[in-house]
Every structure is written in C-alpha cells, then in structure tokens.
Short mmCIF file of N, CA and C in Angstrom, two decimals:
data_model
loop_
_atom_site.label_atom_id
_atom_site.label_comp_id
_atom_site.label_asym_id
_atom_site.label_seq_id
_atom_site.Cartn_x
_atom_site.Cartn_y
_atom_site.Cartn_z
N UNK K 1 83.29 127.20 127.39
CA UNK K 1 83.99 127.45 128.63
C UNK K 1 83.72 128.89 129.06
N UNK K 2 83.29 129.07 130.28
CA UNK K 2 83.00 130.39 130.81
C UNK K 2 84.19 130.88 131.62
N UNK K 3 84.61 132.10 131.32
CA UNK K 3 85.71 132.67 132.09
C UNK K 3 85.15 133.43 133.27
N UNK K 4 85.75 133.26 134.41
CA UNK K 4 85.39 134.04 135.59
C UNK K 4 86.65 134.68 136.13
N UNK K 5 86.51 135.85 136.64
CA UNK K 5 87.65 136.55 137.21
C UNK K 5 87.38 136.78 138.68
N UNK K 6 88.31 136.36 139.47
CA UNK K 6 88.17 136.58 140.90
C UNK K 6 88.61 137.99 141.23
N UNK K 7 87.97 138.59 142.24
CA UNK K 7 88.30 139.94 142.67
C UNK K 7 89.76 140.02 143.08
N UNK K 8 90.30 138.96 143.63
CA UNK K 8 91.69 138.97 144.08
C UNK K 8 92.67 139.05 142.92
N UNK K 9 92.23 138.74 141.71
CA UNK K 9 93.12 138.80 140.55
C UNK K 9 93.08 140.15 139.85
N UNK K 10 92.19 141.02 140.25
CA UNK K 10 92.09 142.34 139.64
C UNK K 10 93.21 143.24 140.18
N UNK K 11 93.63 144.23 139.41
CA UNK K 11 94.58 145.20 139.94
C UNK K 11 93.99 145.84 141.20
N UNK K 12 94.84 146.15 142.16
CA UNK K 12 94.38 146.65 143.45
C UNK K 12 93.49 147.88 143.32
N UNK K 13 93.84 148.84 142.48
CA UNK K 13 93.04 150.06 142.35
C UNK K 13 91.65 149.74 141.81
N UNK K 14 91.55 148.82 140.86
CA UNK K 14 90.26 148.45 140.31
C UNK K 14 89.43 147.70 141.35
N UNK K 15 90.06 146.86 142.13
CA UNK K 15 89.34 146.14 143.19
C UNK K 15 88.75 147.11 144.20
N UNK K 16 89.51 148.13 144.57
CA UNK K 16 89.02 149.13 145.52
C UNK K 16 87.86 149.89 144.90
N UNK K 17 87.98 150.30 143.65
CA UNK K 17 86.91 151.03 142.97
C UNK K 17 85.63 150.20 142.93
N UNK K 18 85.75 148.95 142.58
CA UNK K 18 84.57 148.08 142.54
C UNK K 18 83.96 147.90 143.92
N UNK K 19 84.78 147.81 144.93
CA UNK K 19 84.27 147.64 146.29
C UNK K 19 83.53 148.88 146.76
N UNK K 20 83.96 150.06 146.30
CA UNK K 20 83.36 151.31 146.76
C UNK K 20 82.11 151.70 146.00
N UNK K 21 81.85 151.12 144.85
CA UNK K 21 80.73 151.57 144.03
C UNK K 21 79.39 151.39 144.71
N UNK K 22 79.26 150.49 145.64
CA UNK K 22 77.99 150.28 146.31
C UNK K 22 77.87 151.01 147.63
N UNK K 23 78.83 151.85 147.99
CA UNK K 23 78.83 152.50 149.31
C UNK K 23 77.79 153.59 149.44
N UNK K 24 77.55 154.35 148.42
CA UNK K 24 76.58 155.45 148.49
C UNK K 24 75.28 155.01 147.86
N UNK K 25 74.21 155.60 148.31
CA UNK K 25 72.90 155.29 147.73
C UNK K 25 72.17 156.59 147.44
N UNK K 26 71.10 156.49 146.69
CA UNK K 26 70.31 157.68 146.36
C UNK K 26 69.67 158.26 147.62
N UNK K 27 69.55 157.46 148.67
CA UNK K 27 68.96 157.93 149.92
C UNK K 27 69.98 158.60 150.82
N UNK K 28 71.22 158.72 150.38
CA UNK K 28 72.28 159.32 151.16
C UNK K 28 72.03 160.82 151.28
N UNK K 29 71.84 161.34 152.52
CA UNK K 29 71.57 162.78 152.67
C UNK K 29 72.68 163.66 152.13
N UNK K 30 73.90 163.14 152.07
CA UNK K 30 75.02 163.94 151.57
C UNK K 30 74.87 164.26 150.09
N UNK K 31 74.10 163.47 149.37
CA UNK K 31 73.97 163.64 147.93
C UNK K 31 72.72 164.40 147.51
N UNK K 32 71.77 164.59 148.40
CA UNK K 32 70.52 165.23 148.05
C UNK K 32 70.64 166.74 147.98
N UNK K 33 69.51 167.41 147.80
CA UNK K 33 69.54 168.87 147.78
C UNK K 33 70.00 169.40 149.14
N UNK K 34 70.64 170.54 149.12
CA UNK K 34 71.16 171.13 150.34
C UNK K 34 70.06 171.51 151.32
N UNK K 35 70.33 171.28 152.59
CA UNK K 35 69.39 171.64 153.66
C UNK K 35 70.18 171.97 154.91
N UNK K 36 69.61 172.83 155.73
CA UNK K 36 70.26 173.09 157.01
C UNK K 36 69.20 173.37 158.07
N UNK K 37 69.56 173.05 159.30
CA UNK K 37 68.67 173.24 160.45
C UNK K 37 69.50 173.70 161.63
N UNK K 38 68.98 174.68 162.36
CA UNK K 38 69.70 175.25 163.50
C UNK K 38 69.02 174.88 164.80
N UNK K 39 69.80 174.38 165.76
CA UNK K 39 69.32 174.10 167.09
C UNK K 39 69.92 175.15 168.01
N UNK K 40 69.09 176.10 168.44
CA UNK K 40 69.58 177.23 169.24
C UNK K 40 70.13 176.79 170.59
N UNK K 41 69.52 175.78 171.21
CA UNK K 41 69.95 175.34 172.53
C UNK K 41 71.40 174.87 172.53
N UNK K 42 71.79 174.12 171.49
CA UNK K 42 73.17 173.62 171.42
C UNK K 42 74.05 174.46 170.51
N UNK K 43 73.46 175.49 169.89
CA UNK K 43 74.17 176.35 168.94
C UNK K 43 74.79 175.53 167.81
N UNK K 44 74.01 174.52 167.34
CA UNK K 44 74.48 173.61 166.30
C UNK K 44 73.71 173.84 165.01
N UNK K 45 74.45 174.07 163.94
CA UNK K 45 73.87 174.15 162.61
C UNK K 45 74.22 172.85 161.89
N UNK K 46 73.19 172.11 161.46
CA UNK K 46 73.39 170.86 160.75
C UNK K 46 73.14 171.09 159.27
N UNK K 47 74.13 170.75 158.46
CA UNK K 47 74.09 170.99 157.02
C UNK K 47 74.23 169.65 156.31
N UNK K 48 73.29 169.38 155.40
CA UNK K 48 73.35 168.14 154.62
C UNK K 48 73.10 168.46 153.15
N UNK K 49 73.60 167.58 152.30
CA UNK K 49 73.33 167.69 150.88
C UNK K 49 74.35 168.48 150.11
N UNK K 50 74.03 168.69 148.86
CA UNK K 50 74.93 169.40 147.95
C UNK K 50 74.95 170.89 148.27
N UNK K 51 76.12 171.46 148.13
CA UNK K 51 76.30 172.89 148.40
C UNK K 51 75.84 173.66 147.16
N UNK K 52 74.84 174.52 147.37
CA UNK K 52 74.32 175.36 146.30
C UNK K 52 74.01 176.73 146.91
N UNK K 53 73.45 177.63 146.11
CA UNK K 53 73.17 178.99 146.58
C UNK K 53 72.19 179.00 147.75
N UNK K 54 71.19 178.12 147.72
CA UNK K 54 70.21 178.07 148.81
C UNK K 54 70.85 177.63 150.12
N UNK K 55 71.72 176.63 150.05
CA UNK K 55 72.41 176.17 151.26
C UNK K 55 73.35 177.25 151.79
N UNK K 56 74.05 177.92 150.89
CA UNK K 56 74.94 179.01 151.31
C UNK K 56 74.14 180.12 151.97
N UNK K 57 72.95 180.43 151.44
CA UNK K 57 72.11 181.47 152.04
C UNK K 57 71.66 181.07 153.44
N UNK K 58 71.37 179.81 153.65
CA UNK K 58 70.99 179.34 154.97
C UNK K 58 72.15 179.54 155.96
N UNK K 59 73.35 179.20 155.51
CA UNK K 59 74.53 179.35 156.38
C UNK K 59 74.81 180.82 156.64
N UNK K 60 74.80 181.63 155.60
CA UNK K 60 75.14 183.05 155.77
C UNK K 60 74.06 183.79 156.54
N UNK K 61 72.88 183.19 156.68
CA UNK K 61 71.83 183.79 157.50
C UNK K 61 72.13 183.76 158.99
N UNK K 62 73.19 183.08 159.36
CA UNK K 62 73.61 183.00 160.77
C UNK K 62 74.89 183.78 160.99
N UNK K 63 74.99 184.95 160.41
CA UNK K 63 76.21 185.74 160.47
C UNK K 63 76.55 186.28 161.85
N UNK K 64 75.61 186.26 162.77
CA UNK K 64 75.85 186.92 164.06
C UNK K 64 76.56 186.05 165.08
N UNK K 65 77.38 185.10 164.61
CA UNK K 65 78.20 184.28 165.51
C UNK K 65 77.41 183.38 166.44
N UNK K 66 76.21 182.99 166.05
CA UNK K 66 75.41 182.15 166.93
C UNK K 66 75.72 180.66 166.77
N UNK K 67 76.61 180.29 165.85
CA UNK K 67 76.91 178.89 165.60
C UNK K 67 78.24 178.51 166.25
N UNK K 68 78.19 177.51 167.14
CA UNK K 68 79.40 176.99 167.77
C UNK K 68 79.82 175.66 167.13
N UNK K 69 78.83 174.89 166.68
CA UNK K 69 79.09 173.58 166.08
C UNK K 69 78.43 173.53 164.71
N UNK K 70 79.19 173.11 163.72
CA UNK K 70 78.67 172.93 162.37
C UNK K 70 78.80 171.45 162.03
N UNK K 71 77.66 170.75 161.95
CA UNK K 71 77.64 169.33 161.57
C UNK K 71 77.41 169.25 160.08
N UNK K 72 78.28 168.53 159.37
CA UNK K 72 78.17 168.47 157.92
C UNK K 72 78.08 167.03 157.42
N UNK K 73 77.34 166.87 156.35
CA UNK K 73 77.27 165.62 155.58
C UNK K 73 76.99 166.04 154.15
N UNK K 74 78.06 166.25 153.39
CA UNK K 74 77.93 166.83 152.05
C UNK K 74 78.94 166.24 151.09
N UNK K 75 78.49 166.00 149.87
CA UNK K 75 79.41 165.55 148.81
C UNK K 75 80.11 166.74 148.16
N UNK K 76 79.80 167.95 148.59
CA UNK K 76 80.39 169.14 148.00
C UNK K 76 79.36 169.84 147.13
N UNK K 77 79.84 170.62 146.20
CA UNK K 77 78.91 171.33 145.33
C UNK K 77 79.57 172.53 144.68
N UNK K 78 78.77 173.57 144.49
CA UNK K 78 79.20 174.76 143.76
C UNK K 78 80.29 175.52 144.52
N UNK K 79 81.38 175.80 143.82
CA UNK K 79 82.52 176.47 144.45
C UNK K 79 82.14 177.85 144.97
N UNK K 80 81.46 178.67 144.18
CA UNK K 80 81.13 180.03 144.62
C UNK K 80 80.22 180.02 145.84
N UNK K 81 79.26 179.12 145.88
CA UNK K 81 78.38 179.01 147.04
C UNK K 81 79.17 178.57 148.27
N UNK K 82 80.07 177.62 148.09
CA UNK K 82 80.89 177.15 149.22
C UNK K 82 81.80 178.26 149.74
N UNK K 83 82.35 179.06 148.84
CA UNK K 83 83.21 180.17 149.25
C UNK K 83 82.43 181.24 150.00
N UNK K 84 81.20 181.55 149.54
CA UNK K 84 80.35 182.51 150.25
C UNK K 84 80.09 182.03 151.68
N UNK K 85 79.77 180.75 151.81
CA UNK K 85 79.52 180.20 153.14
C UNK K 85 80.80 180.19 153.97
N UNK K 86 81.93 179.88 153.35
CA UNK K 86 83.21 179.82 154.07
C UNK K 86 83.58 181.18 154.67
N UNK K 87 83.21 182.27 154.02
CA UNK K 87 83.49 183.60 154.58
C UNK K 87 82.83 183.75 155.95
N UNK K 88 81.62 183.28 156.09
CA UNK K 88 80.89 183.37 157.35
C UNK K 88 81.41 182.34 158.34
N UNK K 89 81.64 181.12 157.88
CA UNK K 89 82.15 180.06 158.75
C UNK K 89 83.49 180.46 159.35
N UNK K 90 84.31 181.14 158.57
CA UNK K 90 85.62 181.59 159.07
C UNK K 90 85.48 182.56 160.23
N UNK K 91 84.44 183.37 160.24
CA UNK K 91 84.22 184.30 161.36
C UNK K 91 83.77 183.56 162.62
N UNK K 92 83.04 182.45 162.44
CA UNK K 92 82.58 181.67 163.59
C UNK K 92 83.72 180.86 164.21
N UNK K 93 84.62 180.32 163.35
CA UNK K 93 85.65 179.36 163.78
C UNK K 93 84.99 178.21 164.56
N UNK K 94 83.97 177.55 163.99
CA UNK K 94 83.21 176.55 164.73
C UNK K 94 83.95 175.22 164.87
N UNK K 95 83.42 174.40 165.72
CA UNK K 95 83.81 173.00 165.79
C UNK K 95 83.03 172.32 164.67
N UNK K 96 83.72 171.86 163.63
CA UNK K 96 83.04 171.17 162.53
C UNK K 96 83.07 169.68 162.81
N UNK K 97 81.89 169.09 162.79
CA UNK K 97 81.74 167.65 163.00
C UNK K 97 81.32 167.04 161.66
N UNK K 98 82.16 166.17 161.13
CA UNK K 98 81.82 165.48 159.88
C UNK K 98 81.02 164.25 160.28
N UNK K 99 79.73 164.31 159.96
CA UNK K 99 78.80 163.27 160.36
C UNK K 99 78.41 162.41 159.17
N UNK K 100 79.34 162.08 158.36
CA UNK K 100 79.08 161.32 157.15
C UNK K 100 80.19 161.62 156.17
N UNK K 101 79.98 162.64 155.33
CA UNK K 101 80.97 163.03 154.35
C UNK K 101 81.20 164.54 154.38
N UNK K 102 82.38 164.92 154.03
CA UNK K 102 82.71 166.33 153.75
C UNK K 102 83.67 166.26 152.58
N UNK K 103 83.13 166.36 151.39
CA UNK K 103 83.91 166.16 150.18
C UNK K 103 84.00 167.43 149.36
N UNK K 104 84.98 167.47 148.50
CA UNK K 104 85.13 168.51 147.50
C UNK K 104 85.06 169.91 148.11
N UNK K 105 84.09 170.72 147.74
CA UNK K 105 84.01 172.10 148.23
C UNK K 105 83.87 172.17 149.75
N UNK K 106 83.21 171.21 150.36
CA UNK K 106 83.09 171.17 151.82
C UNK K 106 84.48 171.02 152.45
N UNK K 107 85.25 170.05 151.97
CA UNK K 107 86.58 169.79 152.52
C UNK K 107 87.57 170.88 152.16
N UNK K 108 87.50 171.36 150.92
CA UNK K 108 88.48 172.34 150.46
C UNK K 108 88.33 173.71 151.11
N UNK K 109 87.07 174.12 151.39
CA UNK K 109 86.85 175.50 151.82
C UNK K 109 86.32 175.64 153.24
N UNK K 110 85.64 174.64 153.77
CA UNK K 110 85.06 174.77 155.10
C UNK K 110 85.97 174.23 156.20
N UNK K 111 86.57 173.07 155.97
CA UNK K 111 87.42 172.50 157.02
C UNK K 111 88.61 173.38 157.37
N UNK K 112 89.27 174.02 156.41
CA UNK K 112 90.42 174.85 156.77
C UNK K 112 90.10 176.02 157.69
N UNK K 113 88.85 176.47 157.75
CA UNK K 113 88.52 177.63 158.59
C UNK K 113 87.89 177.21 159.93
N UNK K 114 87.86 175.92 160.20
CA UNK K 114 87.28 175.43 161.46
C UNK K 114 88.20 175.73 162.63
N UNK K 115 87.60 175.90 163.79
CA UNK K 115 88.39 176.02 165.01
C UNK K 115 88.83 174.65 165.50
N UNK K 116 88.03 173.64 165.19
CA UNK K 116 88.28 172.25 165.60
C UNK K 116 87.51 171.36 164.63
N UNK K 117 88.03 170.17 164.37
CA UNK K 117 87.38 169.23 163.46
C UNK K 117 87.29 167.87 164.14
N UNK K 118 86.10 167.27 164.08
CA UNK K 118 85.90 165.92 164.57
C UNK K 118 85.27 165.09 163.46
N UNK K 119 85.80 163.89 163.26
CA UNK K 119 85.23 162.95 162.31
C UNK K 119 84.51 161.87 163.11
N UNK K 120 83.21 161.72 162.85
CA UNK K 120 82.48 160.64 163.50
C UNK K 120 82.92 159.31 162.90
N UNK K 121 82.65 158.20 163.58
CA UNK K 121 83.03 156.90 163.01
C UNK K 121 82.46 156.73 161.60
N UNK K 122 83.29 156.21 160.72
CA UNK K 122 82.97 155.96 159.32
C UNK K 122 82.80 157.23 158.49
N UNK K 123 83.17 158.36 159.02
CA UNK K 123 83.10 159.62 158.26
C UNK K 123 84.21 159.62 157.21
N UNK K 124 84.00 160.42 156.16
CA UNK K 124 84.98 160.51 155.09
C UNK K 124 85.19 161.97 154.71
N UNK K 125 86.44 162.31 154.44
CA UNK K 125 86.80 163.63 153.93
C UNK K 125 87.56 163.40 152.63
N UNK K 126 87.04 163.97 151.56
CA UNK K 126 87.69 163.78 150.26
C UNK K 126 87.96 165.14 149.64
N UNK K 127 89.24 165.45 149.46
CA UNK K 127 89.64 166.69 148.82
C UNK K 127 89.52 166.52 147.31
N UNK K 128 89.04 167.55 146.66
CA UNK K 128 88.83 167.50 145.21
C UNK K 128 89.67 168.57 144.56
N UNK K 129 90.48 168.18 143.62
CA UNK K 129 91.27 169.15 142.87
C UNK K 129 92.38 169.77 143.68
N UNK K 130 92.82 169.10 144.72
CA UNK K 130 93.87 169.65 145.59
C UNK K 130 95.21 169.01 145.25
N UNK K 131 96.26 169.70 145.68
CA UNK K 131 97.60 169.17 145.45
C UNK K 131 97.83 167.99 146.37
#
C-alpha cells in the first residue's frame, strides 16, 4: 500500500513553504551578482543582484544627487556594503521602485531612507532580522 499525502492535509505553514520553493530560479536577476546601470535622461539608477562592495561602489559613485529614481531587484547581501550605499541613498531621498524583490539588507537599510516607495505588481519586500 502506497501512502500519499495531499497538500491540503499538510500544516498551513508547510504548505506555503512548499508552494514558494519553486518561485525563484537561478536566472532571477535579484539573486545574481550585483549590477547597476544609470539612465541620465530619466535620472534612474537600476540596481539588481546581491548587495556587495562592487554594487555599493556603483551606487556611491553617484554621490552628486543625480539619482531621482532607484529601481531595485535584490535579495539583499552584505550589511556593510548596504549601509555604505544607504548613506548616499539617504542624501538623494529617491523614489525607490521595487521591480521584483527588495529583501534583507535592501529592505532594512534602503527603503527607510526613500522619499517615496512604489511596489510593482508581484514585487516582494522581505525584512530580515527585524522586529
């Protein structure tokens, strides 16, 4: 006799966890190495990938207040790198657009210093280690 378990019989938290395990893929830009690109015409800095020293350097390279919109898609990353970038982002007070994910260090340190926050459809913000 083979036992089968229906998803509906699982505890709710486990069912949610199982449902979410297939949501991200290795091709997800939020999970890859950090990258950023600046569009001067729209004053938009687009940031994707994990937050590391290189990504923070790209962000801090725009210290002269030229960024009005910061588009992010990041699973988070190194706390010190995120804090270095947050110092500059706080001076800009940009409109942060979450174009996918803003998790962990992105959510904890960048969103609080935004002048405005917009979540695109299906965007996610996940705080890590917060109360």
